[in-house]
mmCIF file of C-alpha atoms and ligand atoms in Angstrom:
data_model
loop_
_atom_site.group_PDB
_atom_site.id
_atom_site.type_symbol
_atom_site.label_atom_id
_atom_site.label_comp_id
_atom_site.label_asym_id
_atom_site.label_seq_id
_atom_site.Cartn_x
_atom_site.Cartn_y
_atom_site.Cartn_z
ATOM 1 C CA MET A 13 4.182 28.541 -12.023
ATOM 2 C CA SER A 14 0.680 27.243 -10.770
ATOM 3 C CA LYS A 15 0.847 23.557 -9.039
ATOM 4 C CA LYS A 16 -0.364 20.690 -11.209
ATOM 5 C CA ARG A 17 -4.075 19.695 -10.075
ATOM 6 C CA VAL A 18 -4.771 16.357 -9.557
ATOM 7 C CA LEU A 19 -8.142 14.343 -8.598
ATOM 8 C CA ILE A 20 -8.144 11.577 -6.206
ATOM 9 C CA THR A 21 -11.396 9.473 -6.031
ATOM 10 C CA GLY A 22 -11.758 7.158 -2.801
ATOM 11 C CA ALA A 23 -9.475 9.784 -0.962
ATOM 12 C CA ALA A 24 -10.472 9.096 2.241
ATOM 13 C CA GLY A 25 -9.977 5.418 1.981
ATOM 14 C CA PHE A 26 -6.736 3.229 2.570
ATOM 15 C CA LEU A 27 -5.246 3.730 -0.470
ATOM 16 C CA GLY A 28 -6.679 7.023 -1.394
ATOM 17 C CA SER A 29 -5.511 8.755 1.378
ATOM 18 C CA HIS A 30 -1.823 7.411 1.278
ATOM 19 C CA LEU A 31 -2.064 9.058 -2.369
ATOM 20 C CA CYS A 32 -3.396 12.324 -0.970
ATOM 21 C CA ASP A 33 -0.381 12.647 1.405
ATOM 22 C CA ARG A 34 2.068 11.763 -1.230
ATOM 23 C CA PHE A 35 0.972 14.038 -3.994
ATOM 24 C CA ILE A 36 0.471 17.108 -1.129
ATOM 25 C CA LYS A 37 4.418 15.899 -0.576
ATOM 26 C CA GLU A 38 5.075 16.244 -4.267
ATOM 27 C CA GLY A 39 4.009 19.849 -4.612
ATOM 28 C CA PHE A 40 0.386 19.364 -6.109
ATOM 29 C CA TYR A 41 -2.951 20.759 -5.691
ATOM 30 C CA VAL A 42 -4.897 17.552 -4.704
ATOM 31 C CA ILE A 43 -8.758 17.257 -4.483
ATOM 32 C CA GLY A 44 -10.266 14.464 -3.083
ATOM 33 C CA MET A 45 -13.337 12.754 -3.521
ATOM 34 C CA ASP A 46 -15.311 10.205 -1.619
ATOM 35 C CA ASN A 47 -18.935 8.759 -0.471
ATOM 36 C CA LEU A 48 -17.604 7.909 2.774
ATOM 37 C CA ILE A 49 -19.339 4.368 2.376
ATOM 38 C CA THR A 50 -16.157 2.461 3.257
ATOM 39 C CA GLY A 51 -13.588 5.558 3.393
ATOM 40 C CA GLU A 52 -13.169 7.244 6.999
ATOM 41 C CA LEU A 53 -12.714 11.276 7.232
ATOM 42 C CA ARG A 54 -10.196 10.532 10.177
ATOM 43 C CA ASN A 55 -7.390 9.288 6.907
ATOM 44 C CA ILE A 56 -7.508 12.708 5.834
ATOM 45 C CA GLU A 57 -8.180 14.979 8.538
ATOM 46 C CA HIS A 58 -4.779 16.273 8.516
ATOM 47 C CA LEU A 59 -5.350 17.692 5.070
ATOM 48 C CA PHE A 60 -8.439 20.029 5.526
ATOM 49 C CA LYS A 61 -6.141 22.624 7.120
ATOM 50 C CA LEU A 62 -3.777 22.732 3.905
ATOM 51 C CA PRO A 63 -4.151 25.453 1.310
ATOM 52 C CA ASP A 64 -3.377 22.675 -1.567
ATOM 53 C CA PHE A 65 -6.200 20.254 -0.678
ATOM 54 C CA GLU A 66 -10.029 20.205 -1.334
ATOM 55 C CA PHE A 67 -12.143 17.820 -0.572
ATOM 56 C CA TYR A 68 -15.757 16.765 -2.616
ATOM 57 C CA HIS A 69 -17.931 14.718 -0.409
ATOM 58 C CA GLN A 70 -19.296 12.776 -3.698
ATOM 59 C CA ASP A 71 -20.433 9.625 -5.340
ATOM 60 C CA VAL A 72 -18.379 9.364 -8.096
ATOM 61 C CA SER A 73 -20.939 6.368 -9.494
ATOM 62 C CA LYS A 74 -23.456 9.568 -10.457
ATOM 63 C CA TYR A 75 -22.318 12.187 -12.095
ATOM 64 C CA ILE A 76 -19.304 13.993 -11.163
ATOM 65 C CA HIS A 77 -18.372 17.758 -11.732
ATOM 66 C CA VAL A 78 -14.966 18.959 -11.157
ATOM 67 C CA PRO A 79 -14.656 23.157 -11.613
ATOM 68 C CA GLY A 80 -11.185 24.308 -12.639
ATOM 69 C CA GLU A 81 -8.397 22.497 -14.808
ATOM 70 C CA LEU A 82 -7.388 18.684 -13.679
ATOM 71 C CA ASP A 83 -3.700 17.338 -14.982
ATOM 72 C CA TYR A 84 -3.977 13.854 -13.569
ATOM 73 C CA ILE A 85 -7.211 11.730 -12.282
ATOM 74 C CA LEU A 86 -6.321 8.660 -9.843
ATOM 75 C CA HIS A 87 -9.634 6.536 -9.644
ATOM 76 C CA PHE A 88 -9.387 4.403 -6.517
ATOM 77 C CA ALA A 89 -12.945 4.880 -5.226
ATOM 78 C CA SER A 90 -14.169 1.032 -4.644
ATOM 79 C CA PRO A 91 -14.798 -1.081 -1.754
ATOM 80 C CA ALA A 92 -11.489 -3.565 -1.851
ATOM 81 C CA SER A 93 -12.378 -5.981 0.935
ATOM 82 C CA PRO A 94 -14.300 -9.070 -0.030
ATOM 83 C CA ILE A 95 -16.835 -8.605 3.413
ATOM 84 C CA ASP A 96 -17.217 -4.936 1.781
ATOM 85 C CA TYR A 97 -18.301 -6.294 -1.589
ATOM 86 C CA LEU A 98 -20.172 -8.687 -0.419
ATOM 87 C CA LYS A 99 -22.101 -6.041 1.366
ATOM 88 C CA ILE A 100 -22.961 -3.857 -1.182
ATOM 89 C CA PRO A 101 -22.037 -5.534 -4.863
ATOM 90 C CA ILE A 102 -24.318 -3.519 -6.638
ATOM 91 C CA GLN A 103 -22.395 -0.203 -5.486
ATOM 92 C CA THR A 104 -19.502 -2.165 -6.006
ATOM 93 C CA LEU A 105 -20.013 -2.993 -9.498
ATOM 94 C CA LYS A 106 -21.243 0.715 -10.030
ATOM 95 C CA VAL A 107 -18.271 2.082 -8.741
ATOM 96 C CA SER A 108 -15.982 0.763 -11.434
ATOM 97 C CA SER A 109 -18.192 0.684 -13.975
ATOM 98 C CA LEU A 110 -20.382 3.685 -14.031
ATOM 99 C CA GLY A 111 -17.907 5.341 -11.804
ATOM 100 C CA THR A 112 -15.061 4.566 -14.141
ATOM 101 C CA HIS A 113 -16.876 5.893 -17.352
ATOM 102 C CA ASN A 114 -18.010 9.188 -15.700
ATOM 103 C CA VAL A 115 -14.129 9.343 -14.165
ATOM 104 C CA LEU A 116 -13.179 9.311 -18.216
ATOM 105 C CA GLY A 117 -15.637 11.511 -19.194
ATOM 106 C CA LEU A 118 -14.237 13.675 -16.906
ATOM 107 C CA ALA A 119 -10.802 13.080 -17.992
ATOM 108 C CA ARG A 120 -11.116 13.887 -21.132
ATOM 109 C CA ALA A 121 -13.410 17.593 -20.626
ATOM 110 C CA LYS A 122 -9.864 18.440 -18.715
ATOM 111 C CA LYS A 123 -7.748 16.770 -20.651
ATOM 112 C CA ALA A 124 -6.154 14.712 -17.941
ATOM 113 C CA ARG A 125 -4.004 11.447 -17.785
ATOM 114 C CA VAL A 126 -6.001 8.883 -15.920
ATOM 115 C CA LEU A 127 -5.154 5.917 -13.777
ATOM 116 C CA VAL A 128 -7.430 3.562 -12.501
ATOM 117 C CA ALA A 129 -6.212 0.981 -9.363
ATOM 118 C CA SER A 130 -7.022 -2.292 -11.272
ATOM 119 C CA THR A 131 -6.762 -5.292 -9.082
ATOM 120 C CA SER A 132 -5.150 -9.010 -8.723
ATOM 121 C CA GLU A 133 -8.563 -9.785 -8.785
ATOM 122 C CA VAL A 134 -8.797 -9.739 -12.310
ATOM 123 C CA TYR A 135 -6.950 -13.080 -12.603
ATOM 124 C CA GLY A 136 -9.260 -14.731 -10.223
ATOM 125 C CA ASP A 137 -8.175 -17.964 -8.851
ATOM 126 C CA PRO A 138 -4.900 -18.407 -11.067
ATOM 127 C CA LEU A 139 -4.102 -21.448 -13.019
ATOM 128 C CA VAL A 140 -0.607 -19.655 -13.709
ATOM 129 C CA HIS A 141 1.428 -18.892 -10.870
ATOM 130 C CA PRO A 142 3.330 -16.401 -10.102
ATOM 131 C CA GLN A 143 0.596 -14.089 -12.093
ATOM 132 C CA ASN A 144 1.665 -11.957 -15.061
ATOM 133 C CA GLU A 145 0.112 -9.056 -17.034
ATOM 134 C CA ASP A 146 -0.230 -11.135 -20.097
ATOM 135 C CA TYR A 147 -2.415 -13.649 -18.218
ATOM 136 C CA TRP A 148 -6.279 -13.775 -18.521
ATOM 137 C CA GLY A 149 -7.474 -14.962 -15.508
ATOM 138 C CA ASN A 150 -9.962 -17.352 -13.803
ATOM 139 C CA VAL A 151 -12.663 -15.752 -12.615
ATOM 140 C CA ASN A 152 -15.990 -17.020 -11.814
ATOM 141 C CA PRO A 153 -18.540 -14.105 -12.951
ATOM 142 C CA VAL A 154 -21.657 -15.356 -11.035
ATOM 143 C CA GLY A 155 -19.660 -16.398 -7.676
ATOM 144 C CA PRO A 156 -19.572 -13.547 -4.564
ATOM 145 C CA ARG A 157 -16.164 -11.984 -6.029
ATOM 146 C CA GLY A 158 -18.048 -11.089 -9.525
ATOM 147 C CA CYS A 159 -19.105 -8.212 -8.730
ATOM 148 C CA TYR A 160 -15.722 -6.765 -7.979
ATOM 149 C CA ASP A 161 -13.493 -8.954 -10.211
ATOM 150 C CA GLU A 162 -16.342 -8.414 -12.903
ATOM 151 C CA ALA A 163 -16.532 -5.029 -12.517
ATOM 152 C CA LYS A 164 -13.019 -4.407 -12.322
ATOM 153 C CA ARG A 165 -12.345 -6.085 -15.536
ATOM 154 C CA PHE A 166 -14.773 -4.047 -17.045
ATOM 155 C CA GLN A 167 -12.621 -1.002 -15.880
ATOM 156 C CA GLU A 168 -9.860 -2.260 -17.643
ATOM 157 C CA ALA A 169 -11.722 -2.949 -20.985
ATOM 158 C CA ILE A 170 -13.693 0.998 -20.710
ATOM 159 C CA THR A 171 -10.185 2.094 -19.871
ATOM 160 C CA MET A 172 -8.298 0.767 -22.975
ATOM 161 C CA ALA A 173 -12.095 2.001 -24.938
ATOM 162 C CA TYR A 174 -11.575 5.377 -24.045
ATOM 163 C CA HIS A 175 -7.363 5.506 -24.792
ATOM 164 C CA ASN A 176 -8.138 3.362 -28.359
ATOM 165 C CA VAL A 177 -11.100 5.244 -29.226
ATOM 166 C CA HIS A 178 -10.286 8.992 -27.713
ATOM 167 C CA GLY A 179 -6.174 9.126 -27.478
ATOM 168 C CA LEU A 180 -6.953 9.454 -23.979
ATOM 169 C CA GLU A 181 -3.498 8.850 -21.746
ATOM 170 C CA THR A 182 -4.356 6.107 -19.549
ATOM 171 C CA ARG A 183 -2.636 4.117 -16.959
ATOM 172 C CA ILE A 184 -3.543 0.590 -15.052
ATOM 173 C CA VAL A 185 -2.411 -1.236 -11.804
ATOM 174 C CA ARG A 186 -2.805 -3.820 -10.953
ATOM 175 C CA ILE A 187 -2.720 -3.983 -7.054
ATOM 176 C CA PHE A 188 -2.025 -6.651 -4.970
ATOM 177 C CA ASN A 189 -2.471 -7.462 -1.334
ATOM 178 C CA THR A 190 -1.230 -4.412 0.695
ATOM 179 C CA TYR A 191 -1.604 -3.478 3.806
ATOM 180 C CA GLY A 192 -0.247 -0.829 6.550
ATOM 181 C CA PRO A 193 -1.584 2.136 8.670
ATOM 182 C CA ARG A 194 -5.171 3.291 7.846
ATOM 183 C CA MET A 195 -6.566 -0.333 6.883
ATOM 184 C CA ARG A 196 -9.907 -0.404 8.378
ATOM 185 C CA LEU A 197 -10.352 -2.445 11.339
ATOM 186 C CA ASN A 198 -13.362 -4.076 10.704
ATOM 187 C CA ASP A 199 -13.145 -4.654 7.164
ATOM 188 C CA GLY A 200 -12.338 -8.467 7.446
ATOM 189 C CA ARG A 201 -9.125 -8.322 5.900
ATOM 190 C CA VAL A 202 -6.942 -10.995 7.136
ATOM 191 C CA LEU A 203 -4.247 -8.545 8.486
ATOM 192 C CA PRO A 204 -6.977 -6.286 10.445
ATOM 193 C CA THR A 205 -8.750 -9.292 11.659
ATOM 194 C CA PHE A 206 -5.210 -11.197 12.805
ATOM 195 C CA ILE A 207 -4.103 -8.246 14.494
ATOM 196 C CA GLY A 208 -7.274 -7.325 16.108
ATOM 197 C CA GLN A 209 -7.708 -10.990 17.664
ATOM 198 C CA ALA A 210 -4.099 -10.932 18.550
ATOM 199 C CA ILE A 211 -4.935 -8.003 20.734
ATOM 200 C CA ARG A 212 -8.061 -8.840 22.209
ATOM 201 C CA GLY A 213 -6.404 -12.372 23.056
ATOM 202 C CA GLU A 214 -8.632 -14.349 20.571
ATOM 203 C CA ASP A 215 -7.376 -17.259 18.694
ATOM 204 C CA LEU A 216 -6.898 -16.586 15.005
ATOM 205 C CA THR A 217 -8.949 -17.469 12.463
ATOM 206 C CA ALA A 218 -7.197 -19.077 9.505
ATOM 207 C CA PHE A 219 -10.035 -20.103 6.929
ATOM 208 C CA GLY A 220 -9.477 -23.370 5.056
ATOM 209 C CA ASP A 221 -6.519 -25.377 6.048
ATOM 210 C CA GLY A 222 -4.552 -22.020 5.982
ATOM 211 C CA THR A 223 -2.350 -22.958 3.050
ATOM 212 C CA GLN A 224 -3.634 -20.370 0.626
ATOM 213 C CA THR A 225 -1.012 -17.941 -0.383
ATOM 214 C CA ARG A 226 -0.871 -14.220 -0.691
ATOM 215 C CA SER A 227 1.956 -11.822 -0.984
ATOM 216 C CA PHE A 228 1.461 -8.816 1.126
ATOM 217 C CA CYS A 229 3.224 -5.253 -0.084
ATOM 218 C CA TYR A 230 3.769 -2.750 2.430
ATOM 219 C CA VAL A 231 1.557 0.758 1.629
ATOM 220 C CA SER A 232 4.645 3.028 1.250
ATOM 221 C CA ASP A 233 5.881 0.635 -1.861
ATOM 222 C CA LEU A 234 2.822 0.804 -3.368
ATOM 223 C CA VAL A 235 2.365 4.324 -3.676
ATOM 224 C CA ASP A 236 5.558 4.742 -5.112
ATOM 225 C CA GLY A 237 4.814 2.219 -7.955
ATOM 226 C CA ILE A 238 1.401 3.641 -8.710
ATOM 227 C CA TYR A 239 3.296 7.282 -8.501
ATOM 228 C CA ARG A 240 5.730 6.085 -11.256
ATOM 229 C CA LEU A 241 3.588 4.594 -13.058
ATOM 230 C CA LEU A 242 1.709 7.639 -13.416
ATOM 231 C CA PHE A 243 4.577 9.395 -14.957
ATOM 232 C CA SER A 244 5.424 6.586 -17.336
ATOM 233 C CA ASP A 245 4.678 6.749 -20.926
ATOM 234 C CA TYR A 246 3.025 2.887 -20.356
ATOM 235 C CA HIS A 247 -0.584 2.099 -20.909
ATOM 236 C CA LEU A 248 -0.743 -1.527 -20.312
ATOM 237 C CA PRO A 249 -1.968 -3.236 -17.112
ATOM 238 C CA VAL A 250 1.162 -3.100 -14.721
ATOM 239 C CA ASN A 251 1.190 -5.372 -11.326
ATOM 240 C CA CYS A 252 2.253 -3.479 -8.363
ATOM 241 C CA GLY A 253 2.551 -5.992 -5.611
ATOM 242 C CA ASN A 254 5.080 -7.531 -3.409
ATOM 243 C CA PRO A 255 6.501 -10.981 -4.635
ATOM 244 C CA VAL A 256 7.448 -12.530 -1.346
ATOM 245 C CA GLU A 257 4.227 -15.439 -0.904
ATOM 246 C CA ILE A 258 3.708 -16.393 2.507
ATOM 247 C CA THR A 259 0.643 -18.857 3.384
ATOM 248 C CA ILE A 260 -1.939 -17.493 5.624
ATOM 249 C CA LYS A 261 -1.226 -20.349 8.269
ATOM 250 C CA GLU A 262 2.410 -18.987 8.572
ATOM 251 C CA PHE A 263 1.394 -15.620 8.374
ATOM 252 C CA ALA A 264 -1.657 -15.506 11.206
ATOM 253 C CA GLU A 265 2.021 -17.519 13.308
ATOM 254 C CA GLU A 266 3.880 -14.463 12.386
ATOM 255 C CA ILE A 267 0.686 -12.373 13.615
ATOM 256 C CA ILE A 268 0.983 -14.431 17.007
ATOM 257 C CA LYS A 269 5.043 -13.889 17.493
ATOM 258 C CA LEU A 270 4.601 -10.090 16.468
ATOM 259 C CA THR A 271 1.887 -8.882 19.099
ATOM 260 C CA GLY A 272 3.081 -11.675 21.795
ATOM 261 C CA SER A 273 -0.299 -12.840 22.242
ATOM 262 C CA GLY A 274 -0.022 -16.389 23.452
ATOM 263 C CA THR A 275 -3.096 -17.443 21.346
ATOM 264 C CA LYS A 276 -3.321 -19.777 18.838
ATOM 265 C CA VAL A 277 -4.485 -20.720 15.394
ATOM 266 C CA ILE A 278 -8.036 -21.979 14.654
ATOM 267 C CA TYR A 279 -9.521 -23.401 11.287
ATOM 268 C CA LYS A 280 -13.052 -21.964 9.702
ATOM 269 C CA PRO A 281 -14.563 -23.049 6.402
ATOM 270 C CA LEU A 282 -13.164 -21.365 3.390
ATOM 271 C CA PRO A 283 -14.812 -18.481 1.801
ATOM 272 C CA THR A 284 -16.247 -19.356 -1.810
ATOM 273 C CA ASP A 285 -13.844 -18.678 -4.631
ATOM 274 C CA ASP A 286 -11.686 -17.658 -2.483
ATOM 275 C CA PRO A 287 -7.798 -17.413 -4.362
ATOM 276 C CA LYS A 288 -5.678 -20.638 -3.357
ATOM 277 C CA GLN A 289 -2.146 -19.015 -4.278
ATOM 278 C CA ARG A 290 -1.197 -15.369 -5.236
ATOM 279 C CA LYS A 291 1.720 -13.650 -5.834
ATOM 280 C CA PRO A 292 2.941 -11.028 -8.563
ATOM 281 C CA ASP A 293 5.265 -11.270 -11.230
ATOM 282 C CA ILE A 294 6.499 -8.069 -11.502
ATOM 283 C CA THR A 295 9.392 -8.346 -13.764
ATOM 284 C CA ARG A 296 7.178 -5.610 -16.171
ATOM 285 C CA ALA A 297 7.006 -2.768 -13.312
ATOM 286 C CA LYS A 298 10.729 -3.365 -12.515
ATOM 287 C CA SER A 299 11.868 -3.132 -16.147
ATOM 288 C CA ILE A 300 9.571 -0.109 -16.833
ATOM 289 C CA LEU A 301 9.285 1.545 -13.932
ATOM 290 C CA GLY A 302 12.742 0.631 -12.381
ATOM 291 C CA TRP A 303 10.540 -0.217 -9.265
ATOM 292 C CA GLU A 304 10.260 -3.001 -6.527
ATOM 293 C CA PRO A 305 9.085 -3.132 -2.881
ATOM 294 C CA LYS A 306 11.604 -1.723 -0.360
ATOM 295 C CA VAL A 307 9.933 -2.724 2.824
ATOM 296 C CA ASP A 308 10.378 -6.028 4.803
ATOM 297 C CA ARG A 309 7.198 -7.832 6.203
ATOM 298 C CA ALA A 310 8.727 -7.948 9.115
ATOM 299 C CA GLU A 311 9.295 -3.879 9.543
ATOM 300 C CA GLY A 312 5.970 -3.340 7.478
ATOM 301 C CA LEU A 313 3.890 -5.447 10.315
ATOM 302 C CA LYS A 314 5.615 -3.857 13.219
ATOM 303 C CA ILE A 315 4.586 0.008 11.950
ATOM 304 C CA THR A 316 0.596 -1.629 11.167
ATOM 305 C CA TYR A 317 0.871 -3.085 14.409
ATOM 306 C CA ASP A 318 1.788 0.736 15.964
ATOM 307 C CA TYR A 319 -0.839 2.310 14.155
ATOM 308 C CA PHE A 320 -3.685 -0.071 15.712
ATOM 309 C CA LYS A 321 -2.300 -0.166 18.818
ATOM 310 C CA SER A 322 -2.665 3.665 19.069
ATOM 311 C CA LEU A 323 -6.370 4.001 17.773
ATOM 312 C CA PRO A 324 -9.068 4.697 20.608
ATOM 313 C CA GLU A 325 -10.747 1.318 19.584
ATOM 314 C CA TYR A 326 -8.138 -0.874 19.673
ATOM 315 C CA ASN A 327 -6.478 0.579 22.981
ATOM 316 C CA ILE A 328 -7.303 -2.473 25.292
ATOM 317 C CA THR A 329 -4.891 -5.137 26.220
ATOM 318 C CA PRO A 330 -6.141 -8.585 26.057
ATOM 319 C CA LYS A 331 -6.181 -8.610 30.188
ATOM 320 C CA GLU A 332 -8.282 -5.636 30.163
ATOM 321 C CA PHE A 333 -10.878 -7.321 27.942
ATOM 322 C CA ALA A 334 -10.815 -10.796 29.747
ATOM 323 C CA ASN A 335 -11.831 -8.378 32.308
ATOM 324 C CA ASN A 336 -14.691 -6.918 30.498
HETATM 325 N N1 LIG B 15 -8.893 -14.895 5.813
HETATM 326 C C1 LIG B 15 -8.485 -15.945 6.944
HETATM 327 N N2 LIG B 15 -8.931 -15.455 8.004
HETATM 328 C C2 LIG B 15 -9.646 -14.000 7.979
HETATM 329 C C3 LIG B 15 -9.895 -13.348 7.147
HETATM 330 C C4 LIG B 15 -8.819 -13.527 5.951
HETATM 331 O O1 LIG B 15 -7.714 -17.108 6.686
HETATM 332 O O2 LIG B 15 -10.188 -13.802 9.366
HETATM 333 C C5 LIG B 15 -7.773 -15.408 4.647
HETATM 334 C C6 LIG B 15 -9.015 -15.472 3.170
HETATM 335 O O3 LIG B 15 -9.428 -16.714 3.296
HETATM 336 C C7 LIG B 15 -8.153 -15.253 2.290
HETATM 337 C C8 LIG B 15 -6.811 -14.658 2.627
HETATM 338 O O4 LIG B 15 -6.866 -14.602 4.085
HETATM 339 O O5 LIG B 15 -7.269 -16.593 1.810
HETATM 340 C C9 LIG B 15 -6.666 -13.093 2.477
HETATM 341 O O6 LIG B 15 -7.827 -12.286 2.652
HETATM 342 P P1 LIG B 15 -8.484 -11.128 2.351
HETATM 343 O O7 LIG B 15 -9.662 -10.893 2.917
HETATM 344 O O8 LIG B 15 -7.733 -10.082 3.292
HETATM 345 O O9 LIG B 15 -8.187 -10.366 1.121
HETATM 346 P P2 LIG B 15 -7.966 -11.369 -0.558
HETATM 347 O O10 LIG B 15 -6.449 -11.559 -0.512
HETATM 348 O O11 LIG B 15 -8.899 -12.834 -0.048
HETATM 349 O O12 LIG B 15 -8.900 -10.751 -1.497
#
């Protein structure tokens, strides 16, 4: 029997590359697509030698052509860190609007099932805590995060329209903060920033007073939730994230302890519209997918720290750094 074929957009990114690994492991033929604006080829380099993997260096916001059949499409192309989407807001808007339209059109032509990567950012700076899927959110469309949040909200709307009008098989995952190996070191997200600062012997920069909260999910748990959702028969949005909540100040202290950096937490101004609290309600994922995260933060952070230390650009001790 020939292998099922899956297209993964954003394949060279943090989540996309882990999804490629999972689908290869599960015996699929994987077609990765990425324009490499924020993705990094080293994340998928190990896959190029495999007969069941191919890669298209292509921008999904432009017309996309994939020869042959497709059974599944996972749309994971998009900048996802506030620093990135502040730098490239127009590409961010395009990839989740025009790009999603292209992906849905392709799925329709190929009679493929499509799963789109949405985000906890659709809840904005939430007035409901924890956030469940029935909450409509509190988003500022003209603030700095508007380009990402509104594009993702549009993405959900057009995905639902294709489902309702064309009967397309669609899935929507709302992803909460996720971490693990292959995060980009310079993407400005809190975890690589803190680990980088700790390794270089610098103080850790908490924004605001550090009392804002996030809930961090280890990447293998998230990938497992996405895999289950794709093969479920549920088309409404499902939150995937780890409900264990922590303040950014406590998180910084954990990183200082983990790395033994001996440095301290310092405070910088809070970016505009930075959500004050974020924690997923995963009741739906539990009941529909039988899914909940398994990896606790201590374990996940250790793996991630070891990964960062292994990278050539991070292979510098605080002492050497101080001497340079
Ligand atoms: N943050 C911080 N210091 C940093 C980077 C981020 O205190 O050097 C905070 C940021 O203000 C936010 C949280 O950490 O409250 C998570 O930020 P991130 O950019 O990782 O993602 P977000 O959840 O805001 O999309």
